[in-house]
PDB file of C-alpha atoms in Angstrom:
ATOM      1  CA  MET A   1      -7.531  -4.604  13.356  1.00 47.00           C
ATOM      2  CA  ARG A   2      -5.585  -4.881  16.584  1.00 52.00           C
ATOM      3  CA  MET A   3      -4.617  -0.984  16.130  1.00 50.00           C
ATOM      4  CA  VAL A   4      -8.406  -0.040  15.762  1.00 50.00           C
ATOM      5  CA  GLN A   5      -9.358  -2.154  18.914  1.00 52.00           C
ATOM      6  CA  ALA A   6      -6.484  -0.497  20.924  1.00 53.00           C
ATOM      7  CA  MET A   7      -7.584   3.013  19.843  1.00 55.00           C
ATOM      8  CA  ARG A   8     -11.325   2.279  20.897  1.00 60.00           C
ATOM      9  CA  GLY A   9     -12.037   4.317  24.129  1.00 60.00           C
ATOM     10  CA  ARG A  10      -8.952   6.669  23.726  1.00 76.00           C
ATOM     11  CA  ALA A  11     -10.180  10.286  23.085  1.00 85.00           C
ATOM     12  CA  MET A  12      -7.908  12.688  21.301  1.00 88.00           C
ATOM     13  CA  SER A  13      -6.523  15.417  23.682  1.00 92.00           C
ATOM     14  CA  LEU A  14      -6.959  19.132  22.627  1.00 93.00           C
ATOM     15  CA  LYS A  15      -3.529  19.420  21.994  1.00 94.00           C
ATOM     16  CA  ASN A  16      -3.612  16.749  19.444  1.00 93.00           C
ATOM     17  CA  TRP A  17      -6.709  18.256  17.788  1.00 93.00           C
ATOM     18  CA  GLY A  18      -4.769  21.553  17.677  1.00 94.00           C
ATOM     19  CA  LEU A  19      -1.663  19.605  15.875  1.00 93.00           C
ATOM     20  CA  LEU A  20      -3.721  17.956  13.738  1.00 91.00           C
ATOM     21  CA  PHE A  21      -5.589  21.121  12.701  1.00 91.00           C
ATOM     22  CA  LEU A  22      -2.179  22.792  12.256  1.00 92.00           C
ATOM     23  CA  LEU A  23      -0.915  19.912  10.146  1.00 88.00           C
ATOM     24  CA  ALA A  24      -3.997  20.394   7.720  1.00 86.00           C
ATOM     25  CA  LEU A  25      -3.796  23.865   7.647  1.00 87.00           C
ATOM     26  CA  LEU A  26       0.070  23.535   6.530  1.00 85.00           C
ATOM     27  CA  TRP A  27      -0.521  20.691   4.226  1.00 81.00           C
ATOM     28  CA  GLY A  28      -3.703  22.224   2.775  1.00 81.00           C
ATOM     29  CA  GLY A  29      -2.028  25.708   2.386  1.00 85.00           C
ATOM     30  CA  SER A  30       0.814  24.218   0.206  1.00 87.00           C
ATOM     31  CA  PHE A  31      -1.791  23.770  -2.583  1.00 87.00           C
ATOM     32  CA  PHE A  32      -2.862  27.292  -2.400  1.00 88.00           C
ATOM     33  CA  PHE A  33       0.561  28.849  -2.240  1.00 90.00           C
ATOM     34  CA  TYR A  34       1.786  26.566  -5.058  1.00 90.00           C
ATOM     35  CA  LYS A  35      -0.969  27.825  -7.362  1.00 90.00           C
ATOM     36  CA  ILE A  36       0.224  31.321  -6.511  1.00 92.00           C
ATOM     37  CA  LEU A  37       3.762  30.953  -6.855  1.00 93.00           C
ATOM     38  CA  VAL A  38       3.572  28.907 -10.185  1.00 93.00           C
ATOM     39  CA  ALA A  39       1.547  31.997 -11.699  1.00 93.00           C
ATOM     40  CA  VAL A  40       4.813  33.912 -11.384  1.00 95.00           C
ATOM     41  CA  LEU A  41       7.668  31.375 -11.225  1.00 95.00           C
ATOM     42  CA  PRO A  42       8.364  28.057 -13.074  1.00 95.00           C
ATOM     43  CA  PRO A  43       7.356  25.033 -11.051  1.00 95.00           C
ATOM     44  CA  VAL A  44      10.844  23.886 -10.620  1.00 95.00           C
ATOM     45  CA  THR A  45      12.081  26.938  -9.157  1.00 96.00           C
ATOM     46  CA  VAL A  46       9.211  26.801  -6.618  1.00 94.00           C
ATOM     47  CA  VAL A  47       9.996  23.344  -5.727  1.00 94.00           C
ATOM     48  CA  LEU A  48      13.901  24.409  -5.418  1.00 95.00           C
ATOM     49  CA  GLY A  49      12.721  27.154  -3.073  1.00 94.00           C
ATOM     50  CA  ARG A  50      10.458  24.860  -0.887  1.00 91.00           C
ATOM     51  CA  VAL A  51      13.176  22.033  -0.584  1.00 92.00           C
ATOM     52  CA  GLY A  52      15.928  24.477  -0.218  1.00 94.00           C
ATOM     53  CA  ILE A  53      14.099  26.410   2.832  1.00 94.00           C
ATOM     54  CA  ALA A  54      13.549  22.890   4.346  1.00 91.00           C
ATOM     55  CA  ALA A  55      17.080  21.977   3.885  1.00 92.00           C
ATOM     56  CA  VAL A  56      18.381  25.199   5.779  1.00 96.00           C
ATOM     57  CA  ALA A  57      15.763  24.682   8.576  1.00 95.00           C
ATOM     58  CA  LEU A  58      16.599  21.184   8.959  1.00 92.00           C
ATOM     59  CA  ASN A  59      20.399  21.771   9.032  1.00 93.00           C
ATOM     60  CA  LEU A  60      19.886  24.618  11.609  1.00 96.00           C
ATOM     61  CA  TRP A  61      17.770  22.332  13.816  1.00 95.00           C
ATOM     62  CA  LEU A  62      20.598  19.701  13.707  1.00 94.00           C
ATOM     63  CA  ILE A  63      23.235  22.516  14.720  1.00 95.00           C
ATOM     64  CA  ALA A  64      20.849  23.633  17.415  1.00 96.00           C
ATOM     65  CA  ALA A  65      20.554  20.286  18.682  1.00 96.00           C
ATOM     66  CA  GLY A  66      24.076  19.392  18.666  1.00 95.00           C
ATOM     67  CA  THR A  67      23.487  16.392  16.213  1.00 93.00           C
ATOM     68  CA  PRO A  68      26.462  15.646  13.893  1.00 92.00           C
ATOM     69  CA  MET A  69      25.656  15.439  10.167  1.00 88.00           C
ATOM     70  CA  PRO A  70      25.701  11.795   9.303  1.00 89.00           C
ATOM     71  CA  LEU A  71      28.988  10.817   7.058  1.00 89.00           C
ATOM     72  CA  ASP A  72      28.034   7.204   5.704  1.00 93.00           C
ATOM     73  CA  GLY A  73      27.746   7.017   1.884  1.00 93.00           C
ATOM     74  CA  LYS A  74      24.933   4.366   1.988  1.00 95.00           C
ATOM     75  CA  LEU A  75      22.929   6.356   4.279  1.00 94.00           C
ATOM     76  CA  TRP A  76      23.406   9.282   2.013  1.00 94.00           C
ATOM     77  CA  ALA A  77      22.174   7.425  -1.043  1.00 95.00           C
ATOM     78  CA  ARG A  78      18.931   6.238   1.024  1.00 94.00           C
ATOM     79  CA  PHE A  79      18.236   9.861   1.784  1.00 92.00           C
ATOM     80  CA  LEU A  80      18.629  10.850  -1.808  1.00 94.00           C
ATOM     81  CA  VAL A  81      16.171   8.271  -2.883  1.00 94.00           C
ATOM     82  CA  LEU A  82      13.858   9.251  -0.109  1.00 93.00           C
ATOM     83  CA  GLY A  83      14.101  12.777  -0.900  1.00 93.00           C
ATOM     84  CA  LEU A  84      13.403  12.247  -4.561  1.00 95.00           C
ATOM     85  CA  LEU A  85      10.440   9.973  -3.934  1.00 95.00           C
ATOM     86  CA  ASN A  86       8.860  11.923  -1.011  1.00 94.00           C
ATOM     87  CA  ASN A  87       9.663  15.651  -1.875  1.00 93.00           C
ATOM     88  CA  VAL A  88      11.278  16.653  -5.088  1.00 94.00           C
ATOM     89  CA  ILE A  89       9.469  14.382  -7.651  1.00 96.00           C
ATOM     90  CA  PRO A  90       5.926  14.835  -6.181  1.00 96.00           C
ATOM     91  CA  TYR A  91       6.306  18.439  -5.477  1.00 95.00           C
ATOM     92  CA  ILE A  92       7.435  19.104  -9.113  1.00 96.00           C
ATOM     93  CA  LEU A  93       4.648  17.001 -10.439  1.00 97.00           C
ATOM     94  CA  ILE A  94       2.118  19.082  -8.198  1.00 95.00           C
ATOM     95  CA  ALA A  95       3.456  22.348  -8.766  1.00 95.00           C
ATOM     96  CA  TRP A  96       3.541  21.816 -12.846  1.00 96.00           C
ATOM     97  CA  GLY A  97      -0.089  20.125 -12.579  1.00 95.00           C
ATOM     98  CA  GLU A  98      -1.280  23.550 -10.695  1.00 93.00           C
ATOM     99  CA  THR A  99      -0.224  25.421 -13.690  1.00 94.00           C
ATOM    100  CA  ARG A 100      -3.088  23.501 -15.617  1.00 92.00           C
ATOM    101  CA  ILE A 101      -5.560  22.737 -12.861  1.00 91.00           C
ATOM    102  CA  THR A 102      -7.098  24.648  -9.737  1.00 89.00           C
ATOM    103  CA  SER A 103      -5.267  24.177  -6.105  1.00 88.00           C
ATOM    104  CA  GLY A 104      -8.724  22.715  -4.998  1.00 86.00           C
ATOM    105  CA  MET A 105      -8.570  19.732  -7.741  1.00 88.00           C
ATOM    106  CA  ALA A 106      -5.052  19.297  -6.811  1.00 91.00           C
ATOM    107  CA  SER A 107      -5.748  18.770  -3.099  1.00 88.00           C
ATOM    108  CA  ILE A 108      -8.619  16.343  -3.877  1.00 88.00           C
ATOM    109  CA  LEU A 109      -6.352  14.390  -6.388  1.00 91.00           C
ATOM    110  CA  ASN A 110      -3.480  14.110  -3.934  1.00 91.00           C
ATOM    111  CA  ALA A 111      -5.959  12.724  -1.468  1.00 88.00           C
ATOM    112  CA  THR A 112      -5.764   9.439  -3.575  1.00 92.00           C
ATOM    113  CA  THR A 113      -2.361   8.673  -1.965  1.00 92.00           C
ATOM    114  CA  PRO A 114      -3.601   5.995   0.548  1.00 91.00           C
ATOM    115  CA  ILE A 115      -5.763   4.395  -2.330  1.00 93.00           C
ATOM    116  CA  PHE A 116      -2.350   3.947  -4.279  1.00 94.00           C
ATOM    117  CA  MET A 117      -0.499   2.881  -1.087  1.00 93.00           C
ATOM    118  CA  VAL A 118      -2.748  -0.151  -0.619  1.00 94.00           C
ATOM    119  CA  ILE A 119      -1.958  -1.185  -4.254  1.00 94.00           C
ATOM    120  CA  VAL A 120       1.789  -0.504  -4.030  1.00 94.00           C
ATOM    121  CA  ALA A 121       1.786  -2.578  -0.528  1.00 94.00           C
ATOM    122  CA  HIS A 122       0.185  -5.172  -2.354  1.00 95.00           C
ATOM    123  CA  LEU A 123       2.635  -5.309  -5.229  1.00 94.00           C
ATOM    124  CA  LEU A 124       5.812  -4.628  -2.828  1.00 94.00           C
ATOM    125  CA  THR A 125       5.311  -6.489   0.342  1.00 93.00           C
ATOM    126  CA  HIS A 126       4.501  -9.958   1.728  1.00 92.00           C
ATOM    127  CA  ASP A 127       2.434  -8.937   4.610  1.00 92.00           C
ATOM    128  CA  GLU A 128       0.093  -6.047   3.075  1.00 91.00           C
ATOM    129  CA  LYS A 129      -1.897  -8.161   0.226  1.00 92.00           C
ATOM    130  CA  LEU A 130      -5.117  -7.055  -1.154  1.00 90.00           C
ATOM    131  CA  SER A 131      -8.257  -8.615   0.426  1.00 92.00           C
ATOM    132  CA  ALA A 132     -11.863  -8.131  -0.360  1.00 93.00           C
ATOM    133  CA  ALA A 133     -12.399  -5.294   2.074  1.00 92.00           C
ATOM    134  CA  LYS A 134      -9.325  -3.424   0.831  1.00 92.00           C
ATOM    135  CA  THR A 135     -10.599  -3.747  -2.921  1.00 93.00           C
ATOM    136  CA  ILE A 136     -13.947  -2.676  -1.869  1.00 94.00           C
ATOM    137  CA  GLY A 137     -12.272   0.435  -0.166  1.00 92.00           C
ATOM    138  CA  ILE A 138     -10.026   1.101  -3.241  1.00 92.00           C
ATOM    139  CA  GLY A 139     -13.390   1.115  -5.225  1.00 92.00           C
ATOM    140  CA  PHE A 140     -15.126   3.747  -2.479  1.00 92.00           C
ATOM    141  CA  GLY A 141     -11.901   5.611  -2.826  1.00 90.00           C
ATOM    142  CA  PHE A 142     -12.107   6.225  -6.396  1.00 88.00           C
ATOM    143  CA  ALA A 143     -15.595   6.825  -6.444  1.00 90.00           C
ATOM    144  CA  GLY A 144     -15.592   9.336  -3.606  1.00 88.00           C
ATOM    145  CA  THR A 145     -12.895  11.080  -5.362  1.00 85.00           C
ATOM    146  CA  ALA A 146     -15.101  11.107  -8.786  1.00 83.00           C
ATOM    147  CA  ILE A 147     -17.879  12.614  -6.653  1.00 85.00           C
ATOM    148  CA  LEU A 148     -15.620  15.409  -5.182  1.00 83.00           C
ATOM    149  CA  ILE A 149     -14.427  16.261  -8.904  1.00 80.00           C
ATOM    150  CA  GLY A 150     -17.853  15.918 -10.131  1.00 77.00           C
ATOM    151  CA  PRO A 151     -18.441  15.758 -13.885  1.00 74.00           C
ATOM    152  CA  ASP A 152     -15.070  17.174 -14.439  1.00 64.00           C
ATOM    153  CA  ALA A 153     -13.968  13.856 -13.403  1.00 60.00           C
ATOM    154  CA  PHE A 154     -14.798  12.282 -16.560  1.00 61.00           C
ATOM    155  CA  ALA A 155     -14.532  15.262 -19.135  1.00 63.00           C
ATOM    156  CA  GLY A 156     -10.817  15.078 -20.238  1.00 59.00           C
ATOM    157  CA  GLY A 157      -9.686  18.312 -21.833  1.00 62.00           C
ATOM    158  CA  SER A 158      -6.933  20.545 -21.336  1.00 63.00           C
ATOM    159  CA  GLU A 159      -6.626  19.945 -17.680  1.00 83.00           C
ATOM    160  CA  LEU A 160      -6.179  16.117 -18.143  1.00 85.00           C
ATOM    161  CA  TRP A 161      -2.393  16.624 -17.885  1.00 91.00           C
ATOM    162  CA  GLY A 162      -2.540  18.646 -14.950  1.00 92.00           C
ATOM    163  CA  GLU A 163      -4.775  15.944 -13.285  1.00 90.00           C
ATOM    164  CA  LEU A 164      -2.731  13.203 -14.311  1.00 92.00           C
ATOM    165  CA  ALA A 165       0.351  14.975 -12.980  1.00 95.00           C
ATOM    166  CA  VAL A 166      -1.058  15.272  -9.495  1.00 95.00           C
ATOM    167  CA  VAL A 167      -2.323  11.626  -9.754  1.00 94.00           C
ATOM    168  CA  ALA A 168       1.235  10.609 -10.578  1.00 97.00           C
ATOM    169  CA  ALA A 169       2.501  12.579  -7.584  1.00 97.00           C
ATOM    170  CA  SER A 170       0.202  10.531  -5.186  1.00 95.00           C
ATOM    171  CA  CYS A 171       1.695   7.356  -6.814  1.00 96.00           C
ATOM    172  CA  VAL A 172       4.874   8.536  -6.116  1.00 97.00           C
ATOM    173  CA  TYR A 173       4.126   9.326  -2.409  1.00 95.00           C
ATOM    174  CA  ALA A 174       2.941   5.706  -2.278  1.00 94.00           C
ATOM    175  CA  PHE A 175       6.135   4.409  -3.385  1.00 95.00           C
ATOM    176  CA  ALA A 176       8.175   6.461  -0.938  1.00 94.00           C
ATOM    177  CA  ALA A 177       5.876   5.366   1.928  1.00 91.00           C
ATOM    178  CA  ILE A 178       6.413   1.732   1.393  1.00 88.00           C
TER     179      ILE A 178
END
């Protein structure tokens, strides 16, 4: 609530709107490109390419910035867990899911991540417990997702496994965030 009060009266700058638009374009575009790539490559290969390119780019950034690579084993263990939960596992689930569903469906289902974050935060933290308002918000979130999907939300069928894979990716993202 304090954050909302602090944000009142503050307008986003044109630069911030531009950055938000660029972020939406990049994130939204990833579903489109997954759909194209999984038509010709196995999902794990697509994910390996995406994560590999990012790893090279990040290492080049570290070199250019003159930042030494950390050598602490405990830190690398944390990096491994975070990389698996925030990248590898959900990327594979989404890429595999898109072999069975449309990219639009995948992006809608991926938008359930905040819903799962509220639930996971309730289960794994001491200070983010469910309230009546949060529970109502979860209900509206699921209802909104069902409306966006339309009658297909309840149809099941051959797409169900692809849909469940993308929903599972959203759940994994929630655990990564917490």
